[in-house]
XYZ file of C-alpha atoms in Angstrom:
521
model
C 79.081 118.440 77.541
C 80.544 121.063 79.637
C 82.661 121.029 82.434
C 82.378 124.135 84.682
C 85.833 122.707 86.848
C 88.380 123.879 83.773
C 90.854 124.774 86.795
C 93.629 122.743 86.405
C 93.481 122.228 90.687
C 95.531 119.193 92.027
C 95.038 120.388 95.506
C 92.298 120.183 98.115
C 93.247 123.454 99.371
C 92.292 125.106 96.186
C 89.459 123.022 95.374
C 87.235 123.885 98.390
C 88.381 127.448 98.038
C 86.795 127.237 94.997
C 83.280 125.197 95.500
C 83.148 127.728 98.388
C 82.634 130.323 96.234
C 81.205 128.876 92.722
C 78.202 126.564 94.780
C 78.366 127.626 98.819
C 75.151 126.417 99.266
C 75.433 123.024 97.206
C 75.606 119.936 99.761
C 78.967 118.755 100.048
C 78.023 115.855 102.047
C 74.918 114.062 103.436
C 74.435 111.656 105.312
C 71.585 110.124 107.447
C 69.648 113.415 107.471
C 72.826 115.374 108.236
C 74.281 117.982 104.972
C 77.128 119.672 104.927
C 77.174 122.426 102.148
C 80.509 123.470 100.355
C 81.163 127.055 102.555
C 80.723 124.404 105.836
C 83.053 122.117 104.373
C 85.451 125.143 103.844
C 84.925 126.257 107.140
C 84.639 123.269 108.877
C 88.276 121.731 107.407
C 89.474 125.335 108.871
C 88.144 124.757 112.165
C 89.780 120.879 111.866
C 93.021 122.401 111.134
C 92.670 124.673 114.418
C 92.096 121.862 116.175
C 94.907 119.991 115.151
C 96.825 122.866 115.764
C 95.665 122.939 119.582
C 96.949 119.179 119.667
C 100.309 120.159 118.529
C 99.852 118.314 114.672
C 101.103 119.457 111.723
C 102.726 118.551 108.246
C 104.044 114.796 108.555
C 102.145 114.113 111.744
C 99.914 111.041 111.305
C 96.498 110.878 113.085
C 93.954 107.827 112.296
C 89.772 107.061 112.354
C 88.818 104.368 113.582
C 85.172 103.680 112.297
C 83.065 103.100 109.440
C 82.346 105.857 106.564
C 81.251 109.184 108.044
C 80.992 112.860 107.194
C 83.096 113.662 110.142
C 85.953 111.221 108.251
C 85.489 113.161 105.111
C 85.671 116.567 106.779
C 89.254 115.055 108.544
C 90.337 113.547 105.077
C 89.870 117.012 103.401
C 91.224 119.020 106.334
C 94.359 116.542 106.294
C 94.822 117.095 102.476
C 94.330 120.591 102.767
C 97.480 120.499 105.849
C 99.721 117.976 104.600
C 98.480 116.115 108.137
C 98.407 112.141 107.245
C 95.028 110.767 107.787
C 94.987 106.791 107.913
C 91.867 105.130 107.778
C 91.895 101.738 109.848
C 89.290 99.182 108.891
C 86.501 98.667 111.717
C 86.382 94.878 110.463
C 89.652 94.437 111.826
C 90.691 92.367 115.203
C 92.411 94.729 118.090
C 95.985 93.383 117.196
C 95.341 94.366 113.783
C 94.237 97.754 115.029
C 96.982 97.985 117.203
C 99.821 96.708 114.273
C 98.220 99.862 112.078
C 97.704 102.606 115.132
C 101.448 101.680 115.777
C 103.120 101.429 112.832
C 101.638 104.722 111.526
C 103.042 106.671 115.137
C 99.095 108.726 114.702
C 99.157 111.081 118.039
C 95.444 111.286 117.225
C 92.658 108.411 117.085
C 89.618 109.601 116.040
C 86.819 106.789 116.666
C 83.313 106.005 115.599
C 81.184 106.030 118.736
C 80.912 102.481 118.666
C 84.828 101.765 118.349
C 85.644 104.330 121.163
C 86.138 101.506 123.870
C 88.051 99.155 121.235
C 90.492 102.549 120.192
C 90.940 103.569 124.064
C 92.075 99.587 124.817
C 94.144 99.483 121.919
C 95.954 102.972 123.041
C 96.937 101.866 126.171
C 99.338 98.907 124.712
C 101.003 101.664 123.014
C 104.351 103.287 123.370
C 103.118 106.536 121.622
C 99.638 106.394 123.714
C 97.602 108.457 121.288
C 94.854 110.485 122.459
C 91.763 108.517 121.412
C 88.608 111.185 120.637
C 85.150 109.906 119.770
C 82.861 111.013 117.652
C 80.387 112.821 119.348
C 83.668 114.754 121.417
C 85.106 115.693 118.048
C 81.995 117.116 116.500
C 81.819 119.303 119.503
C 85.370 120.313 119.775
C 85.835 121.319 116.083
C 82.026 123.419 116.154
C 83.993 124.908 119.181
C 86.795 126.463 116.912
C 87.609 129.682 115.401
C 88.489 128.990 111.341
C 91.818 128.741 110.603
C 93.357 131.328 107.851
C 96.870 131.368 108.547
C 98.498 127.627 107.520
C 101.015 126.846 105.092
C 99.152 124.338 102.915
C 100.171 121.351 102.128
C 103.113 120.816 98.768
C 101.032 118.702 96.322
C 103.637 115.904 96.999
C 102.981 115.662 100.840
C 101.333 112.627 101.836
C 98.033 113.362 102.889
C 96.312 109.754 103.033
C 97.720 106.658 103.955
C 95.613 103.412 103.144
C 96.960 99.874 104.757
C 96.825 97.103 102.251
C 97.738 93.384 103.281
C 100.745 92.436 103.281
C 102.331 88.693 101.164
C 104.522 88.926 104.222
C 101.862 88.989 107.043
C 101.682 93.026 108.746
C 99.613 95.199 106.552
C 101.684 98.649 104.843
C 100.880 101.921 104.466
C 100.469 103.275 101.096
C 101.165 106.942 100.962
C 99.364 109.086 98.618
C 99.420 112.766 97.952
C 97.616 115.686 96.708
C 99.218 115.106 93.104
C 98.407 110.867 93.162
C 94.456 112.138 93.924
C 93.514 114.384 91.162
C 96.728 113.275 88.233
C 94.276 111.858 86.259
C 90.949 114.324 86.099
C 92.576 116.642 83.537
C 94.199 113.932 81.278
C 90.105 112.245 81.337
C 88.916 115.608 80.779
C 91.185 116.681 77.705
C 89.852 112.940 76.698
C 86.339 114.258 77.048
C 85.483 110.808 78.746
C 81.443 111.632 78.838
C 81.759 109.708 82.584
C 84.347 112.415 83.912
C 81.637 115.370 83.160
C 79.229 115.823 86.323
C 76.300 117.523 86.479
C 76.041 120.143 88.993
C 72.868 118.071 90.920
C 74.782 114.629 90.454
C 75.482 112.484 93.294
C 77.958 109.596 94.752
C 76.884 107.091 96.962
C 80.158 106.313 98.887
C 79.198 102.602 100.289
C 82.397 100.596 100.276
C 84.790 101.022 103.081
C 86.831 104.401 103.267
C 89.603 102.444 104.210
C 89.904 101.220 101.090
C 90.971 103.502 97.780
C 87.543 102.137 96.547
C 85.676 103.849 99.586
C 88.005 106.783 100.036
C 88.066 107.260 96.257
C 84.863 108.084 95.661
C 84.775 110.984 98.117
C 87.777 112.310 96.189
C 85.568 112.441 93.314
C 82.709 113.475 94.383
C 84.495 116.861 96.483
C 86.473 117.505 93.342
C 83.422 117.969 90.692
C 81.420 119.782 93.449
C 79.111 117.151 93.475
C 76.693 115.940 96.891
C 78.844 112.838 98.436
C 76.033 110.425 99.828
C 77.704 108.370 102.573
C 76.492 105.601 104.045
C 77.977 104.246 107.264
C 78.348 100.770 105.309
C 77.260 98.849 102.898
C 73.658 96.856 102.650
C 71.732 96.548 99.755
C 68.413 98.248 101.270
C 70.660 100.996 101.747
C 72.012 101.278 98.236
C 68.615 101.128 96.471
C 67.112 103.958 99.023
C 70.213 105.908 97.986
C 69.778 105.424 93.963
C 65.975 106.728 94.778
C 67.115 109.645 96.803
C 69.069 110.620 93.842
C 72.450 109.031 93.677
C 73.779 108.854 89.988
C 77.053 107.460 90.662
C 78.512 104.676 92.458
C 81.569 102.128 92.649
C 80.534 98.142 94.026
C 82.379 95.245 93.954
C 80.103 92.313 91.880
C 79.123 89.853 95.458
C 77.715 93.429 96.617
C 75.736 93.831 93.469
C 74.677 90.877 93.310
C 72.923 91.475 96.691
C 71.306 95.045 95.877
C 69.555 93.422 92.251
C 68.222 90.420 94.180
C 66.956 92.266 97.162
C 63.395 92.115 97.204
C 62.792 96.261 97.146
C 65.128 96.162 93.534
C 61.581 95.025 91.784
C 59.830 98.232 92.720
C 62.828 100.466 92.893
C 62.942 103.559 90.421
C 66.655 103.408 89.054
C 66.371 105.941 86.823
C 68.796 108.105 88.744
C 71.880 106.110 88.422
C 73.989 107.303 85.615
C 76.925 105.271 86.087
C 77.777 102.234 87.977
C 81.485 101.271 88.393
C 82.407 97.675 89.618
C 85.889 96.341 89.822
C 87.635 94.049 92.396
C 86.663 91.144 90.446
C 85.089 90.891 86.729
C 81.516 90.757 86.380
C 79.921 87.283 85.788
C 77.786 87.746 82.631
C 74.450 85.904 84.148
C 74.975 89.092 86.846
C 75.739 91.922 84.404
C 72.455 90.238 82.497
C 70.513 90.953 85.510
C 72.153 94.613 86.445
C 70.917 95.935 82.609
C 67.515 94.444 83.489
C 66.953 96.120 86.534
C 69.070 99.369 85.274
C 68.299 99.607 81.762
C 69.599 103.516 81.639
C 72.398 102.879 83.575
C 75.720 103.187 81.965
C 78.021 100.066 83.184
C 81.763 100.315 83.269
C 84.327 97.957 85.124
C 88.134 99.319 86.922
C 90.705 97.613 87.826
C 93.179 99.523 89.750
C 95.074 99.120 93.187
C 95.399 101.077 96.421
C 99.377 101.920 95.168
C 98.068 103.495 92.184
C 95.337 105.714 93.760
C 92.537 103.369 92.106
C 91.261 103.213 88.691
C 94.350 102.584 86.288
C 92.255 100.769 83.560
C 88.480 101.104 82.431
C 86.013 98.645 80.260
C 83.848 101.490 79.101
C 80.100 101.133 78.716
C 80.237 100.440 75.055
C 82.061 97.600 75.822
C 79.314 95.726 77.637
C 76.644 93.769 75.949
C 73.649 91.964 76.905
C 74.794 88.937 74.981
C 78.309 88.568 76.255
C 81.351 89.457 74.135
C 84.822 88.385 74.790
C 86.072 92.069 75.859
C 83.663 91.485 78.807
C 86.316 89.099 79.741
C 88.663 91.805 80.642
C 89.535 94.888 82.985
C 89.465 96.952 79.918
C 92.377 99.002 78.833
C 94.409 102.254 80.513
C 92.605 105.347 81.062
C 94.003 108.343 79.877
C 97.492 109.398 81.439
C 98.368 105.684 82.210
C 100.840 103.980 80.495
C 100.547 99.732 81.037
C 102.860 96.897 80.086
C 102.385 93.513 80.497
C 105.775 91.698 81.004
C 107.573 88.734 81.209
C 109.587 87.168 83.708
C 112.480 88.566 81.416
C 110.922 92.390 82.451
C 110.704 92.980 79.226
C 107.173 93.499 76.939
C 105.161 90.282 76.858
C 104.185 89.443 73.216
C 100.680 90.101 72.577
C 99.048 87.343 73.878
C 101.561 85.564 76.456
C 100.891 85.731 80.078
C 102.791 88.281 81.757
C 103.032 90.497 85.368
C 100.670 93.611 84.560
C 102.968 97.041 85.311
C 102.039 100.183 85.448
C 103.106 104.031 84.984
C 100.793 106.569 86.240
C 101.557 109.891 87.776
C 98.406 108.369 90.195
C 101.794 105.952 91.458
C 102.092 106.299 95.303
C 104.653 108.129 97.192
C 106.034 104.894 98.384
C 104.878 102.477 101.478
C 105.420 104.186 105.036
C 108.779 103.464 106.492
C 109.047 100.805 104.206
C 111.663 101.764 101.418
C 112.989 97.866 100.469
C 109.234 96.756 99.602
C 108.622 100.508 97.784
C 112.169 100.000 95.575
C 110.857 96.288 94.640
C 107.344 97.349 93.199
C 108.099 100.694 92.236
C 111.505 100.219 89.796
C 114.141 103.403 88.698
C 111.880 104.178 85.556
C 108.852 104.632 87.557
C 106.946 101.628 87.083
C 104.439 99.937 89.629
C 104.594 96.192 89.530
C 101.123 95.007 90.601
C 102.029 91.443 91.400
C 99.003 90.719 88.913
C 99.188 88.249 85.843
C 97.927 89.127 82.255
C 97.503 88.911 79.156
C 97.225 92.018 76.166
C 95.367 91.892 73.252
C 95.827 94.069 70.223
C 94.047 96.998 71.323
C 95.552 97.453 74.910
C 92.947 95.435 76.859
C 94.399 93.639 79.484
C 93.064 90.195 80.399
C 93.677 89.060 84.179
C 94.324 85.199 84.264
C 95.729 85.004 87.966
C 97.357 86.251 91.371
C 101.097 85.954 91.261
C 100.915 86.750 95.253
C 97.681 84.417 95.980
C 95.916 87.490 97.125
C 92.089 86.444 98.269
C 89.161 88.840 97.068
C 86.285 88.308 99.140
C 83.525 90.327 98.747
C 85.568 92.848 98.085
C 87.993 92.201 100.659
C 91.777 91.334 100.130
C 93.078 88.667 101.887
C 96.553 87.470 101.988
C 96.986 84.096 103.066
C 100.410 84.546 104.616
C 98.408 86.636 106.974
C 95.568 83.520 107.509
C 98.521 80.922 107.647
C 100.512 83.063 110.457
C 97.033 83.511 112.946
C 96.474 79.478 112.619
C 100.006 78.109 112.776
C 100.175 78.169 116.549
C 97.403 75.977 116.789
C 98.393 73.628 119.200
C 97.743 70.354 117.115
C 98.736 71.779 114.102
C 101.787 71.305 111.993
C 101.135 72.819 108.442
C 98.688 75.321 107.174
C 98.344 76.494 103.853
C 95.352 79.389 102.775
C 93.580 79.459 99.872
C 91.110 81.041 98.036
C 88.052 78.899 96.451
C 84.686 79.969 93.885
C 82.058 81.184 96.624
C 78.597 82.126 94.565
C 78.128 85.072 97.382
C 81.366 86.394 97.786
C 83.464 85.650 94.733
C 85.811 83.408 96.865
C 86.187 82.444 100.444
C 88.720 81.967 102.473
C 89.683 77.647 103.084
C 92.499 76.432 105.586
C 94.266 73.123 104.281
C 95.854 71.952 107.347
C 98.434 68.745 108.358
C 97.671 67.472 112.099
C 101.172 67.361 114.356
C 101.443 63.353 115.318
C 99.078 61.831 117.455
C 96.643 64.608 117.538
C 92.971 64.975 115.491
C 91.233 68.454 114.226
C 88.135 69.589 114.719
C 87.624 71.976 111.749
C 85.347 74.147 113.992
C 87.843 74.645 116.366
C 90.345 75.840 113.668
C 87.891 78.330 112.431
C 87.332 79.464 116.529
C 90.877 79.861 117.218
C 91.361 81.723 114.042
C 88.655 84.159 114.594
C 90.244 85.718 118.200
C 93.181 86.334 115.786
C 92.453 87.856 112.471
C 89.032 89.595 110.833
C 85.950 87.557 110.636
C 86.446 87.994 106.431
C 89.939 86.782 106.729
C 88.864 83.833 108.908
C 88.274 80.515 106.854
C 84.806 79.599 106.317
C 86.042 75.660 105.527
C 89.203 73.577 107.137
C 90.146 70.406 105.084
C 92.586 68.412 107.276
C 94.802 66.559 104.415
C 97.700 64.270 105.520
C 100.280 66.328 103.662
C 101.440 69.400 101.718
C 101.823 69.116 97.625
C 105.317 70.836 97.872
C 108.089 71.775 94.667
C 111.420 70.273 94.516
C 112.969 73.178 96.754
C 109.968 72.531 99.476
C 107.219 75.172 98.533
C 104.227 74.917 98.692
C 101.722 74.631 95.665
C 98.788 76.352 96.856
C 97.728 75.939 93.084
C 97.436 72.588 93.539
C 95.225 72.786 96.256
C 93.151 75.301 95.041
C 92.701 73.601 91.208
C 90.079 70.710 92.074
C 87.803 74.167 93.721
C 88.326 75.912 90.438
C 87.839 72.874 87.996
C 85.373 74.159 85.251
C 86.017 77.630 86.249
C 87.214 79.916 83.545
C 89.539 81.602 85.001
C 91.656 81.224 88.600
C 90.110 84.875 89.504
C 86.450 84.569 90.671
């Protein structure tokens, strides 16, 4: 299979230079009814970069989007990359102090907003001491048509941080993981020397782009899609009805997270939907229950399968289970996130940092040149998960088998996965704690058959006061995002604790998981 992108490019600039020329009239991106062909992308990140320009931004300068997956966030993204500009995606899920913590903390002069978050971004801005200029959609769209193309810029160095993605926090405020030119495309010519059949696209292929682009998992997929010249499908968000009108309309690619799955193959339309479009469908976030993947090659019988694991701080995908891997009966490789893709090195070590032995539970690390920059203005937390030699600690535990697959048994941090979300419950714990008739809160994560997990608050009342469990929820909600707010509060009359006073949220979480095969739904 032939590649026609042999260009060794690890830089936006000079990969829409080059779609520009090789397909100018291929669509670039397309969404509700609206394309954008590769010489308007070229053009259009030009006339972004003049409009910047006007607003005084340039190389380091931060400026954020505030809304869910749109072309006009794409055409930012690229024209950011292109720049060395910083765009920061901020998830439209969040709560306004959320918003605020993120619109502060990255300094952005610039809030771009989704029509429908325009109010939210504007009352946000004015808490702030930078008071960014908040521009909605429709204003942007208008003011970049309005501009004459840049030529003249000094593009960005590969290194430059062009993207920064917030990722919860074990200590509460979310941090900003920057990622440059170099982190985004490190590992297309490593997969292509590999001559992984998945990394060859077909000049009329196409990526849905479904999960949030404030996520790696969202964002990601654009990155792919713009680099193999390839039509981007974006949809605003994800809903099953969506996805399988998408897969019809031609989409051949696409990344989900399993509880999303689960909800396109048991919508009603999947019985009469033609799949025979979809090439390959990535999953990741959380392994793929067998019953499900049973169901997925039913309804997708051509469709090749594949599961990554991966993290926002190393760009994404760091491992693969390739399609061959997969089996209609169930094997026990199924069981894992597969094994490193080409140009990754991973260990799995103990508490000793050395190499695990084959076999032994250990914290999964990894060396990728996909490794972010570091976290924004954060260089105590970037020196503890990125060490001197260069590698990333993920925080995850696992075991290795023989051939390099790595088998995920746990969170070391307690991180949350729901439906795709990550959710910290340090962050949970803080929003509840000042709950008037509460004394101790503790966040867990337990088996939820639509979401993977959900979020549960185990709470101890203050003396002489009673709960209502609804109110906990309530008073929650005002505070953090609806998926980080509990869906259950058990009221318990105290916390299982360690000798030194910590508490084991393991052992509130293991009667939940009892029967379960693994702590990781």
């Amino acid at each position: 299979m032939s590649n026609p992108f042999h260009h060794d490019y690890t830089h936006f600039d000079d990969v829409l230079r080059f779609w520009a020329k090789k397909r100018p009239d291929q669509t670039a991106l397309d969404q509700d009814g609206r394309t954008t062909s590769y010489r308007d992308l070229d053009q259009n990140t030009r006339r972004i970069i003049a409009l910047f320009a006007d607003h005084g931004i340039g190389k380091g300068d931060r400026v954020a989007w505030l809304g869910k997956n749109s072309d006009l966030y794409c055409q930012l993204y690229m024209a950011s990359a292109r720049l060395g500009v910083v765009v920061a995606p901020v998830g439209w899920r969040l709560a306004p102090p959320e918003i605020g913590y993120i619109l502060k903390d990255t300094g952005a002069k610039l809030v771009f907003a989704g029509e429908e978050f325009v109010d939210i971004a504007k009352r946000v801005a004015l808490t702030l001491d930078t008071k960014p200029t908040v521009i909605g959609e429709m204003e942007a769209r208008a003011a970049i048509a309005a501009q004459t193309p840049a030529e003249d810029y000094a593009k960005a160095d590969p290194t430059d941080p062009v993207l920064q993605l917030y990722t919860s926090g074990t200590t509460g405020n979310p941090k900003g993981v920057m990622l440059s030119n170099a982190n985004l495309f490190a590992l297309r010519n490593p997969g292509n020397a590999a001559n992984l059949p998945w990394n060859h696209y077909q000049p009329d292929d196409c990526m849905l782009a479904a999960m949030p682009c404030a996520h790696i998992g969202g964002t990601g997929l654009i990155n792919i899609a713009i680099a193999n010249g390839i039509r981007c499908r974006v949809e605003a968000e994800f809903n099953p009805l969506g996805v399988l009108e998408a897969i019809e309309q031609g989409a051949t690619h696409m990344f989900i997270v399993p509880a999303a799955l689960q909800m396109v193959v048991q919508h009603p339309r999947a019985a009469e939907t033609d799949f025979s479009n979809m090439r390959y469908l990535l999953y990741g976030a959380a392994p793929m229950p067998l019953e499900l993947l049973k169901e997925v090659v039913r309804t997708m019988p051509d469709t090749g399968v594949m599961q990554v694991y991966g993290m926002t701080e190393t760009t994404g995908t760091v491992t693969h289970l390739p399609p061959d891997d997969h089996s209609i009966d169930g094997n026990e490789r199924m069981r894992s996130a597969g094994k490193a893709v080409p140009g990754v090195e991973i260990e799995v070590r103990g508490s000793d940092g050395k190499a695990a032995p084959l076999g032994e539970i250990g914290e999964i690390c990894v060396r990728s040149p996909t490794n972010m920059s570091g976290y924004w203005n954060l260089p105590e937390a970037t020196t503890s998960t990125i060490d001197p030699d260069g590698w990333l600690h993920t925080g995850d535990a696992a075991i290795m088998d023989a051939d390099g697959y790595v088998y995920i048994q746990d969170r070391i941090k307690d991180m949350i996965i729901t439906g795709g979300e990550n959710v910290y419950p340090a962050e949970v714990e803080s929003a509840i704690y000042g709950h008037p008739a509460i004394a101790e809160v503790a966040v867990i994560g337990i088996p939820s058959e639509k979401w993977g997990e959900e979020v549960k608050a185990c709470v101890v009342c203050k003396p002489g006061h009673e709960l209502d469990p609804n109110d906990v929820i309530a008073y929650a909600r005002e505070r953090v995002a609806p998926f980080k707010t509990p869906k259950s509060v058990d009221v318990i009359a105290e916390m299982p604790r360690n000798p030194s006073g910590k508490i084991l949220r393991r052992q509130l979480r293991a009667p939940y998981w009892e029967g379960q095969e693994r702590q990781v739904s």
